[in-house]
Amino acid sequence: MTAQEPQAGSMTDVPRRNWAGNVRYAAKAFHRPTSVDDLRRLVAGSSRIRAVGSGHSFNRLGDTDGDLVSLAGLPPVVEVDHERGQVTVSGAMRYGDLARHLQTQGYALANLASLPHISVAGAVATATHGSGQTHGNLASAVAGLELVTADGDLLRVDNGTDAFAGMVVGLGALGLVTTVTLNVVPTFALRQYVRLDLDRTALDEALGSAYSVSVFTDFRTPRLREVWRKQVADEPPPAADWLGTTAAEQPRHPVLGMPAENCTPQLGEPGPWHERLPHFKLGFTPSSGDELQSEYHVARTSAADALAALDDVADLIAPVLLVSELRSVAADELWLSPNYRRDSFVLHFTWVDDTAAVLPVVAAVEERLAPFAPRPHWGKVFVTDPAELSARYPRYADFAALLADLDPKGTFRTDALDRYFPR
């Protein structure tokens, strides 16, 4: 198609800041097209463009000085393929909305992130994840993508095609994703139990004890404050003295002082998968709201050593930390996934909303974790040197080549992308 002047469509509800409010987008224009054809014309006529989803990113990877586009105005798509066990969904759709639809059809996703508020395409592009030693990140469920490429063409890629594994976790750098096809499973029910005061020596056993497990700590004591066990509903509840812990007697929130009503039901109450796998309810404020986040993935076999390595900087971490979450994620084959060919132990940090105070602590955390070759979450706060980061991804050069091939003029590039994938 020939390049034309961008057609903005409606600009209503296009966010000007990210969810946390620490990034004000630098775009010269904001767009909300109402059809794929309008989106194609917009991309073809733009020299620099990026898509924004739920805005749940804490760095400037998705920021642009060109055009910023929300895909939320495109016609909604939710198409279940019963024969293949798949669903094709709009990239802008939130996981919580998708989950509700799947439940009515008798289906589920194998896992969900802690927040159901995030968009499908954005979460996939950054390899966002839930927890569970046998579960991959959300991108590992992808079976196909449809995206608008730099010249305005519509490209469909499916699992098994050339470079598919490089395009799924694409950082928004290869095109604007209009639809995503995901593998689904039959619906299932879970129960959620919160246990208190876990000894570190039992961490590995705890993480592997249920369908999905998250452990919360504050780095103020050696012991781990809470274990959130999301177990299959027909399995017996944890014993009264499970791993030396005690049972929470009332619902909890991971961040002390925040209302437990924001969180999914606990105390062993059974419920459908999508109302137990996330920590937070769709219609309520997720996490604390005013915060920054960082996250690092190391080999699962290094879990105890990596956690112990942070003891030396615990006195730096604790004052700027709201809560830290420890999880596990299974290995996958996606080139830029932090879990590429490595079963992972994940250290997540929810920081206070103070960039100046947090960044030196992030640097200290990365220095202590360096021997374990940590891979940071692409959408969170990190200060890793580009050369070090590239060495931690065996297919880094292959992705850089794919980026140059699909976007030779840098239409989808940002300053942050140029830093980590220089031209």
Short mmCIF file of C-alpha atoms in Angstrom, two decimals:
data_model
loop_
_atom_site.label_atom_id
_atom_site.label_comp_id
_atom_site.label_asym_id
_atom_site.label_seq_id
_atom_site.Cartn_x
_atom_site.Cartn_y
_atom_site.Cartn_z
CA MET A 1 0.00 0.00 0.00
CA THR A 2 1.17 3.54 -0.55
CA ALA A 3 2.07 5.79 2.34
CA GLN A 4 -0.60 8.27 3.34
CA GLU A 5 -0.96 10.87 6.03
CA PRO A 6 -1.82 9.34 9.41
CA GLN A 7 -5.50 9.21 10.20
CA ALA A 8 -5.97 9.56 13.92
CA GLY A 9 -9.50 8.32 14.41
CA SER A 10 -10.78 8.94 17.91
CA MET A 11 -8.18 10.12 20.42
CA THR A 12 -10.49 9.40 23.37
CA ASP A 13 -8.99 7.38 26.24
CA VAL A 14 -5.47 7.14 24.80
CA PRO A 15 -3.26 7.21 27.92
CA ARG A 16 -0.69 9.98 28.24
CA ARG A 17 1.16 8.25 31.09
CA ASN A 18 1.91 4.69 32.03
CA TRP A 19 -0.11 2.91 34.71
CA ALA A 20 2.32 3.81 37.50
CA GLY A 21 2.56 7.44 36.39
CA ASN A 22 6.37 7.48 36.39
CA VAL A 23 6.55 7.75 32.56
CA ARG A 24 4.89 10.60 30.69
CA TYR A 25 4.75 9.58 27.04
CA ALA A 26 6.70 11.84 24.71
CA ALA A 27 4.58 11.18 21.62
CA LYS A 28 3.82 14.08 19.30
CA ALA A 29 0.36 12.65 18.55
CA PHE A 30 -2.01 10.10 20.06
CA HIS A 31 -4.32 7.87 18.01
CA ARG A 32 -7.15 5.41 18.53
CA PRO A 33 -8.12 3.91 15.16
CA THR A 34 -11.42 2.08 14.85
CA SER A 35 -10.52 -0.37 12.08
CA VAL A 36 -7.51 -2.42 11.03
CA ASP A 37 -7.45 -0.59 7.69
CA ASP A 38 -7.20 2.74 9.52
CA LEU A 39 -4.36 1.29 11.60
CA ARG A 40 -2.54 0.13 8.48
CA ARG A 41 -2.79 3.58 6.93
CA LEU A 42 -1.60 5.16 10.15
CA VAL A 43 1.47 2.91 10.35
CA ALA A 44 2.32 3.31 6.67
CA GLY A 45 2.25 7.09 7.01
CA SER A 46 4.25 7.34 10.20
CA SER A 47 8.03 7.53 10.59
CA ARG A 48 7.91 6.53 14.28
CA ILE A 49 5.01 4.74 15.96
CA ARG A 50 4.34 2.53 18.96
CA ALA A 51 1.31 0.86 20.49
CA VAL A 52 0.25 1.32 24.09
CA GLY A 53 -1.89 -1.28 25.85
CA SER A 54 -2.78 -1.18 29.52
CA GLY A 55 0.35 0.92 30.16
CA HIS A 56 1.56 -1.53 32.77
CA SER A 57 5.22 -0.98 31.96
CA PHE A 58 7.60 0.86 34.25
CA ASN A 59 10.27 1.97 31.78
CA ARG A 60 10.50 3.78 28.44
CA LEU A 61 10.78 0.72 26.22
CA GLY A 62 7.43 1.58 24.64
CA ASP A 63 7.80 5.36 24.69
CA THR A 64 8.16 7.18 21.38
CA ASP A 65 8.65 10.73 20.12
CA GLY A 66 6.42 9.90 17.15
CA ASP A 67 2.86 8.54 17.10
CA LEU A 68 1.41 6.59 20.01
CA VAL A 69 -1.56 4.40 19.18
CA SER A 70 -4.10 2.55 21.30
CA LEU A 71 -5.62 -0.51 19.64
CA ALA A 72 -8.53 -0.60 22.10
CA GLY A 73 -10.79 1.02 19.49
CA LEU A 74 -10.44 -1.84 17.00
CA PRO A 75 -13.43 -4.20 16.65
CA PRO A 76 -13.24 -6.77 19.47
CA VAL A 77 -12.32 -10.32 18.50
CA VAL A 78 -12.84 -13.48 20.59
CA GLU A 79 -13.02 -16.57 18.39
CA VAL A 80 -12.79 -20.03 19.96
CA ASP A 81 -11.54 -22.87 17.76
CA HIS A 82 -12.92 -25.97 19.48
CA GLU A 83 -11.10 -28.42 17.20
CA ARG A 84 -7.66 -26.93 17.77
CA GLY A 85 -8.24 -25.92 21.39
CA GLN A 86 -7.35 -22.30 20.70
CA VAL A 87 -8.78 -18.83 21.00
CA THR A 88 -8.00 -15.84 18.77
CA VAL A 89 -8.41 -12.57 20.62
CA SER A 90 -7.86 -8.86 20.10
CA GLY A 91 -4.37 -7.86 21.18
CA ALA A 92 -5.76 -4.98 23.24
CA MET A 93 -8.13 -7.16 25.25
CA ARG A 94 -7.41 -7.51 28.95
CA TYR A 95 -6.71 -10.98 30.28
CA GLY A 96 -9.49 -10.61 32.85
CA ASP A 97 -12.09 -9.96 30.15
CA LEU A 98 -10.80 -12.81 28.01
CA ALA A 99 -10.85 -15.18 30.99
CA ARG A 100 -14.51 -14.47 31.71
CA HIS A 101 -15.43 -15.24 28.10
CA LEU A 102 -13.42 -18.46 28.06
CA GLN A 103 -15.06 -19.61 31.29
CA THR A 104 -18.50 -19.36 29.67
CA GLN A 105 -17.21 -21.59 26.86
CA GLY A 106 -15.78 -24.19 29.25
CA TYR A 107 -12.15 -23.23 28.63
CA ALA A 108 -9.23 -21.77 30.53
CA LEU A 109 -5.70 -20.55 30.05
CA ALA A 110 -3.04 -22.65 31.75
CA ASN A 111 -1.88 -19.66 33.77
CA LEU A 112 -2.46 -15.98 34.42
CA ALA A 113 -0.36 -13.14 35.76
CA SER A 114 -1.02 -11.66 39.20
CA LEU A 115 -2.93 -8.79 37.57
CA PRO A 116 -5.86 -9.54 35.22
CA HIS A 117 -5.86 -5.88 34.13
CA ILE A 118 -3.03 -6.23 31.58
CA SER A 119 -3.55 -6.48 27.82
CA VAL A 120 -2.85 -9.72 25.99
CA ALA A 121 -0.49 -8.30 23.35
CA GLY A 122 1.50 -6.21 25.84
CA ALA A 123 1.93 -9.06 28.31
CA VAL A 124 2.99 -11.45 25.56
CA ALA A 125 5.46 -8.98 24.05
CA THR A 126 7.32 -8.65 27.36
CA ALA A 127 7.04 -12.30 28.52
CA THR A 128 4.92 -11.42 31.54
CA HIS A 129 4.04 -14.45 33.65
CA GLY A 130 2.33 -16.06 36.58
CA SER A 131 3.88 -18.76 38.73
CA GLY A 132 4.15 -22.55 38.74
CA GLN A 133 7.06 -24.88 38.18
CA THR A 134 5.33 -26.64 35.28
CA HIS A 135 3.88 -23.50 33.68
CA GLY A 136 5.57 -21.26 31.14
CA ASN A 137 5.06 -17.52 30.92
CA LEU A 138 2.00 -16.10 29.16
CA ALA A 139 3.84 -15.87 25.84
CA SER A 140 4.43 -19.64 25.85
CA ALA A 141 0.69 -20.14 25.22
CA VAL A 142 0.84 -18.21 21.93
CA ALA A 143 0.07 -20.21 18.78
CA GLY A 144 -0.18 -17.32 16.34
CA LEU A 145 0.06 -13.57 15.84
CA GLU A 146 -1.38 -11.06 13.39
CA LEU A 147 0.46 -7.77 13.19
CA VAL A 148 0.74 -4.66 11.09
CA THR A 149 4.32 -4.33 9.86
CA ALA A 150 6.31 -1.17 9.20
CA ASP A 151 5.06 -0.77 5.62
CA GLY A 152 1.42 -1.12 6.68
CA ASP A 153 1.02 -4.71 5.56
CA LEU A 154 -0.86 -7.28 7.62
CA LEU A 155 1.31 -10.27 8.53
CA ARG A 156 0.13 -13.57 10.04
CA VAL A 157 2.66 -15.86 11.73
CA ASP A 158 1.93 -19.20 13.34
CA ASN A 159 3.85 -21.61 15.51
CA GLY A 160 6.23 -23.60 13.35
CA THR A 161 6.83 -20.85 10.80
CA ASP A 162 10.22 -19.22 10.35
CA ALA A 163 11.23 -16.90 13.19
CA PHE A 164 7.99 -17.46 15.11
CA ALA A 165 9.93 -18.04 18.32
CA GLY A 166 11.65 -14.71 17.77
CA MET A 167 8.48 -12.74 17.13
CA VAL A 168 6.30 -13.68 20.09
CA VAL A 169 8.30 -11.83 22.74
CA GLY A 170 8.87 -8.99 20.29
CA LEU A 171 8.95 -5.97 22.65
CA GLY A 172 6.56 -4.18 20.29
CA ALA A 173 9.51 -3.71 17.95
CA LEU A 174 8.35 -5.84 15.01
CA GLY A 175 4.87 -4.47 14.41
CA LEU A 176 1.55 -3.59 16.02
CA VAL A 177 -0.19 -6.80 17.12
CA THR A 178 -3.89 -6.81 16.23
CA THR A 179 -4.78 -10.37 17.27
CA VAL A 180 -3.18 -13.16 19.26
CA THR A 181 -4.05 -16.86 19.08
CA LEU A 182 -3.62 -18.72 22.36
CA ASN A 183 -3.76 -22.38 23.31
CA VAL A 184 -6.50 -23.13 25.83
CA VAL A 185 -7.30 -25.99 28.20
CA PRO A 186 -10.56 -27.23 29.79
CA THR A 187 -11.74 -25.05 32.64
CA PHE A 188 -10.73 -26.03 36.17
CA ALA A 189 -11.25 -24.92 39.74
CA LEU A 190 -8.72 -23.90 42.39
CA ARG A 191 -8.53 -23.13 46.08
CA GLN A 192 -6.21 -20.49 47.50
CA TYR A 193 -4.55 -20.85 50.90
CA VAL A 194 -2.20 -18.33 52.50
CA ARG A 195 0.43 -19.66 54.90
CA LEU A 196 2.61 -17.52 57.16
CA ASP A 197 6.27 -17.45 58.22
CA LEU A 198 8.14 -19.87 55.95
CA ASP A 199 11.74 -20.86 56.65
CA ARG A 200 14.02 -20.18 53.67
CA THR A 201 15.23 -23.76 53.64
CA ALA A 202 11.73 -24.83 52.61
CA LEU A 203 11.42 -22.34 49.73
CA ASP A 204 12.00 -24.82 46.89
CA GLU A 205 9.55 -27.33 48.34
CA ALA A 206 6.97 -24.60 48.83
CA LEU A 207 7.26 -23.33 45.25
CA GLY A 208 6.65 -26.82 43.89
CA SER A 209 3.83 -27.72 46.27
CA ALA A 210 0.77 -26.60 44.28
CA TYR A 211 -0.49 -25.58 40.85
CA SER A 212 0.72 -21.99 41.32
CA VAL A 213 2.68 -20.65 44.28
CA SER A 214 3.95 -17.18 45.19
CA VAL A 215 6.10 -16.38 48.21
CA PHE A 216 6.19 -12.85 49.65
CA THR A 217 8.94 -11.31 51.75
CA ASP A 218 10.09 -7.87 52.86
CA PHE A 219 13.85 -8.44 53.44
CA ARG A 220 13.43 -7.28 57.01
CA THR A 221 13.86 -10.77 58.49
CA PRO A 222 15.47 -13.97 57.14
CA ARG A 223 12.11 -15.75 57.13
CA LEU A 224 9.58 -15.44 54.32
CA ARG A 225 6.38 -13.67 55.31
CA GLU A 226 3.65 -15.35 53.24
CA VAL A 227 3.09 -18.29 50.87
CA TRP A 228 0.10 -18.02 48.51
CA ARG A 229 -0.78 -21.59 47.39
CA LYS A 230 -3.24 -21.90 44.52
CA GLN A 231 -4.04 -25.60 44.43
CA VAL A 232 -6.40 -27.77 42.40
CA ALA A 233 -9.76 -27.69 44.16
CA ASP A 234 -10.13 -31.44 44.78
CA GLU A 235 -6.71 -31.81 46.40
CA PRO A 236 -6.55 -31.92 50.23
CA PRO A 237 -5.71 -28.67 52.02
CA PRO A 238 -2.23 -28.18 53.46
CA ALA A 239 -1.67 -29.81 56.83
CA ALA A 240 -1.96 -27.65 59.92
CA ASP A 241 1.84 -27.68 60.33
CA TRP A 242 2.67 -27.51 56.61
CA LEU A 243 6.40 -26.79 56.26
CA GLY A 244 6.42 -25.29 59.73
CA THR A 245 4.05 -22.46 58.75
CA THR A 246 0.74 -21.35 60.21
CA ALA A 247 -2.49 -20.67 58.35
CA ALA A 248 -3.68 -17.13 57.75
CA GLU A 249 -6.95 -16.72 59.63
CA GLN A 250 -8.26 -13.89 57.46
CA PRO A 251 -7.73 -12.72 53.86
CA ARG A 252 -4.44 -10.95 53.16
CA HIS A 253 -3.03 -8.40 50.71
CA PRO A 254 0.62 -8.80 49.62
CA VAL A 255 1.32 -5.15 50.47
CA LEU A 256 0.87 -4.43 54.16
CA GLY A 257 -1.79 -1.83 54.80
CA MET A 258 -3.65 -2.38 51.53
CA PRO A 259 -7.24 -3.72 51.70
CA ALA A 260 -7.64 -7.48 51.30
CA GLU A 261 -10.93 -6.92 49.45
CA ASN A 262 -8.81 -6.05 46.39
CA CYS A 263 -7.52 -9.62 46.32
CA THR A 264 -8.97 -12.88 45.01
CA PRO A 265 -10.71 -15.15 47.55
CA GLN A 266 -8.53 -17.08 49.98
CA LEU A 267 -9.11 -19.34 53.02
CA GLY A 268 -9.62 -22.37 50.76
CA GLU A 269 -12.83 -21.14 49.13
CA PRO A 270 -13.13 -22.98 45.78
CA GLY A 271 -13.58 -20.99 42.60
CA PRO A 272 -12.87 -20.96 38.86
CA TRP A 273 -9.29 -20.65 37.64
CA HIS A 274 -9.57 -17.01 36.59
CA GLU A 275 -10.79 -15.94 40.04
CA ARG A 276 -7.90 -17.62 41.88
CA LEU A 277 -4.76 -17.50 39.67
CA PRO A 278 -4.46 -13.68 39.77
CA HIS A 279 -3.74 -12.12 43.15
CA PHE A 280 -6.06 -9.20 42.42
CA LYS A 281 -9.66 -8.82 41.29
CA LEU A 282 -10.31 -7.23 37.92
CA GLY A 283 -12.56 -4.47 39.21
CA PHE A 284 -10.22 -3.37 42.02
CA THR A 285 -6.90 -1.54 42.34
CA PRO A 286 -4.08 -4.01 41.62
CA SER A 287 -0.98 -4.14 43.81
CA SER A 288 -0.53 -0.81 45.65
CA GLY A 289 -1.09 1.53 42.69
CA ASP A 290 1.65 4.05 43.53
CA GLU A 291 4.80 2.02 42.91
CA LEU A 292 7.71 1.02 40.72
CA GLN A 293 8.64 -2.57 39.88
CA SER A 294 11.76 -4.57 39.02
CA GLU A 295 12.13 -8.27 38.36
CA TYR A 296 14.95 -10.73 37.66
CA HIS A 297 14.93 -14.31 36.38
CA VAL A 298 17.75 -16.70 37.32
CA ALA A 299 18.13 -20.45 36.94
CA ARG A 300 15.80 -22.30 39.31
CA THR A 301 18.75 -24.31 40.61
CA SER A 302 20.27 -21.03 41.85
CA ALA A 303 17.24 -19.96 43.87
CA ALA A 304 18.68 -20.35 47.37
CA ASP A 305 22.05 -18.85 46.45
CA ALA A 306 20.53 -15.90 44.58
CA LEU A 307 18.25 -15.05 47.49
CA ALA A 308 21.13 -15.37 49.95
CA ALA A 309 23.27 -13.06 47.78
CA LEU A 310 20.86 -10.23 48.52
CA ASP A 311 21.32 -10.49 52.28
CA ASP A 312 24.29 -8.12 52.06
CA VAL A 313 22.07 -5.39 50.61
CA ALA A 314 18.90 -6.14 52.59
CA ASP A 315 19.41 -2.95 54.59
CA LEU A 316 19.28 -1.01 51.29
CA ILE A 317 16.32 -2.93 49.89
CA ALA A 318 13.95 -2.84 52.86
CA PRO A 319 13.48 0.95 53.22
CA VAL A 320 12.32 1.39 49.60
CA LEU A 321 10.46 -1.91 49.26
CA LEU A 322 6.70 -2.43 49.49
CA VAL A 323 6.96 -6.20 48.98
CA SER A 324 9.04 -8.78 47.13
CA GLU A 325 7.47 -11.77 45.38
CA LEU A 326 9.32 -15.01 44.65
CA ARG A 327 7.99 -17.29 41.90
CA SER A 328 8.94 -20.02 39.47
CA VAL A 329 8.42 -20.23 35.69
CA ALA A 330 9.09 -23.14 33.33
CA ALA A 331 11.53 -22.92 30.42
CA ASP A 332 10.44 -22.10 26.86
CA GLU A 333 11.94 -21.63 23.37
CA LEU A 334 11.10 -17.95 22.80
CA TRP A 335 14.23 -15.98 21.89
CA LEU A 336 13.81 -12.97 24.17
CA SER A 337 11.94 -14.71 26.95
CA PRO A 338 13.75 -14.45 30.31
CA ASN A 339 12.88 -18.14 30.59
CA TYR A 340 14.53 -19.16 27.31
CA ARG A 341 15.71 -22.76 27.82
CA ARG A 342 16.00 -22.18 31.57
CA ASP A 343 13.57 -23.17 34.31
CA SER A 344 13.55 -19.99 36.31
CA PHE A 345 13.39 -18.63 39.82
CA VAL A 346 11.96 -15.12 39.75
CA LEU A 347 12.71 -12.31 42.19
CA HIS A 348 10.18 -9.51 41.89
CA PHE A 349 10.41 -6.18 43.71
CA THR A 350 7.55 -3.74 44.21
CA TRP A 351 9.23 -0.48 45.18
CA VAL A 352 7.98 2.79 46.59
CA ASP A 353 7.19 5.43 43.99
CA ASP A 354 10.50 7.29 44.23
CA THR A 355 12.75 6.81 41.22
CA ALA A 356 15.71 8.66 42.70
CA ALA A 357 15.69 6.50 45.82
CA VAL A 358 15.01 3.23 43.99
CA LEU A 359 17.56 3.31 41.15
CA PRO A 360 20.69 3.01 43.37
CA VAL A 361 19.08 0.03 45.10
CA VAL A 362 18.24 -1.56 41.75
CA ALA A 363 21.92 -1.20 40.80
CA ALA A 364 22.97 -2.84 44.08
CA VAL A 365 20.54 -5.73 43.54
CA GLU A 366 21.82 -6.29 40.00
CA GLU A 367 25.43 -6.26 41.22
CA ARG A 368 24.69 -8.96 43.81
CA LEU A 369 22.74 -11.08 41.32
CA ALA A 370 25.31 -10.72 38.50
CA PRO A 371 27.00 -14.12 39.15
CA PHE A 372 23.65 -15.78 38.37
CA ALA A 373 23.23 -14.12 34.93
CA PRO A 374 19.86 -12.55 35.75
CA ARG A 375 17.51 -11.67 32.93
CA PRO A 376 15.34 -8.65 33.82
CA HIS A 377 11.69 -8.35 32.93
CA TRP A 378 11.62 -6.21 29.78
CA GLY A 379 8.82 -3.95 31.03
CA LYS A 380 10.16 -3.11 34.47
CA VAL A 381 12.90 -0.93 35.98
CA PHE A 382 16.44 -2.22 35.38
CA VAL A 383 19.87 -0.72 34.73
CA THR A 384 21.66 -3.70 33.17
CA ASP A 385 24.45 -2.82 30.76
CA PRO A 386 23.42 -3.68 27.16
CA ALA A 387 26.54 -5.80 26.57
CA GLU A 388 25.84 -7.86 29.69
CA LEU A 389 22.19 -8.26 28.77
CA SER A 390 22.94 -9.42 25.22
CA ALA A 391 25.30 -12.09 26.56
CA ARG A 392 22.50 -13.62 28.62
CA TYR A 393 20.33 -14.37 25.58
CA PRO A 394 21.75 -17.00 23.18
CA ARG A 395 19.43 -15.76 20.37
CA TYR A 396 20.04 -12.05 20.96
CA ALA A 397 21.88 -11.56 17.66
CA ASP A 398 19.15 -13.48 15.83
CA PHE A 399 16.51 -11.14 17.20
CA ALA A 400 18.60 -8.11 16.22
CA ALA A 401 18.78 -9.49 12.67
CA LEU A 402 15.02 -10.10 12.64
CA LEU A 403 14.46 -6.54 13.85
CA ALA A 404 16.62 -5.15 11.05
CA ASP A 405 14.81 -7.30 8.48
CA LEU A 406 11.23 -6.46 9.50
CA ASP A 407 11.79 -2.81 10.45
CA PRO A 408 14.81 -1.53 8.49
CA LYS A 409 13.79 2.13 8.83
CA GLY A 410 13.22 1.94 12.59
CA THR A 411 9.50 2.72 12.47
CA PHE A 412 8.86 0.90 15.77
CA ARG A 413 12.12 1.81 17.44
CA THR A 414 12.47 3.84 20.63
CA ASP A 415 15.46 5.29 22.44
CA ALA A 416 15.42 2.34 24.85
CA LEU A 417 15.35 -0.16 21.99
CA ASP A 418 18.25 1.62 20.31
CA ARG A 419 20.20 1.28 23.53
CA TYR A 420 19.72 -2.47 23.78
CA PHE A 421 19.63 -3.23 20.05
CA PRO A 422 21.87 -0.60 18.42
CA ARG A 423 21.68 -0.17 14.65
#
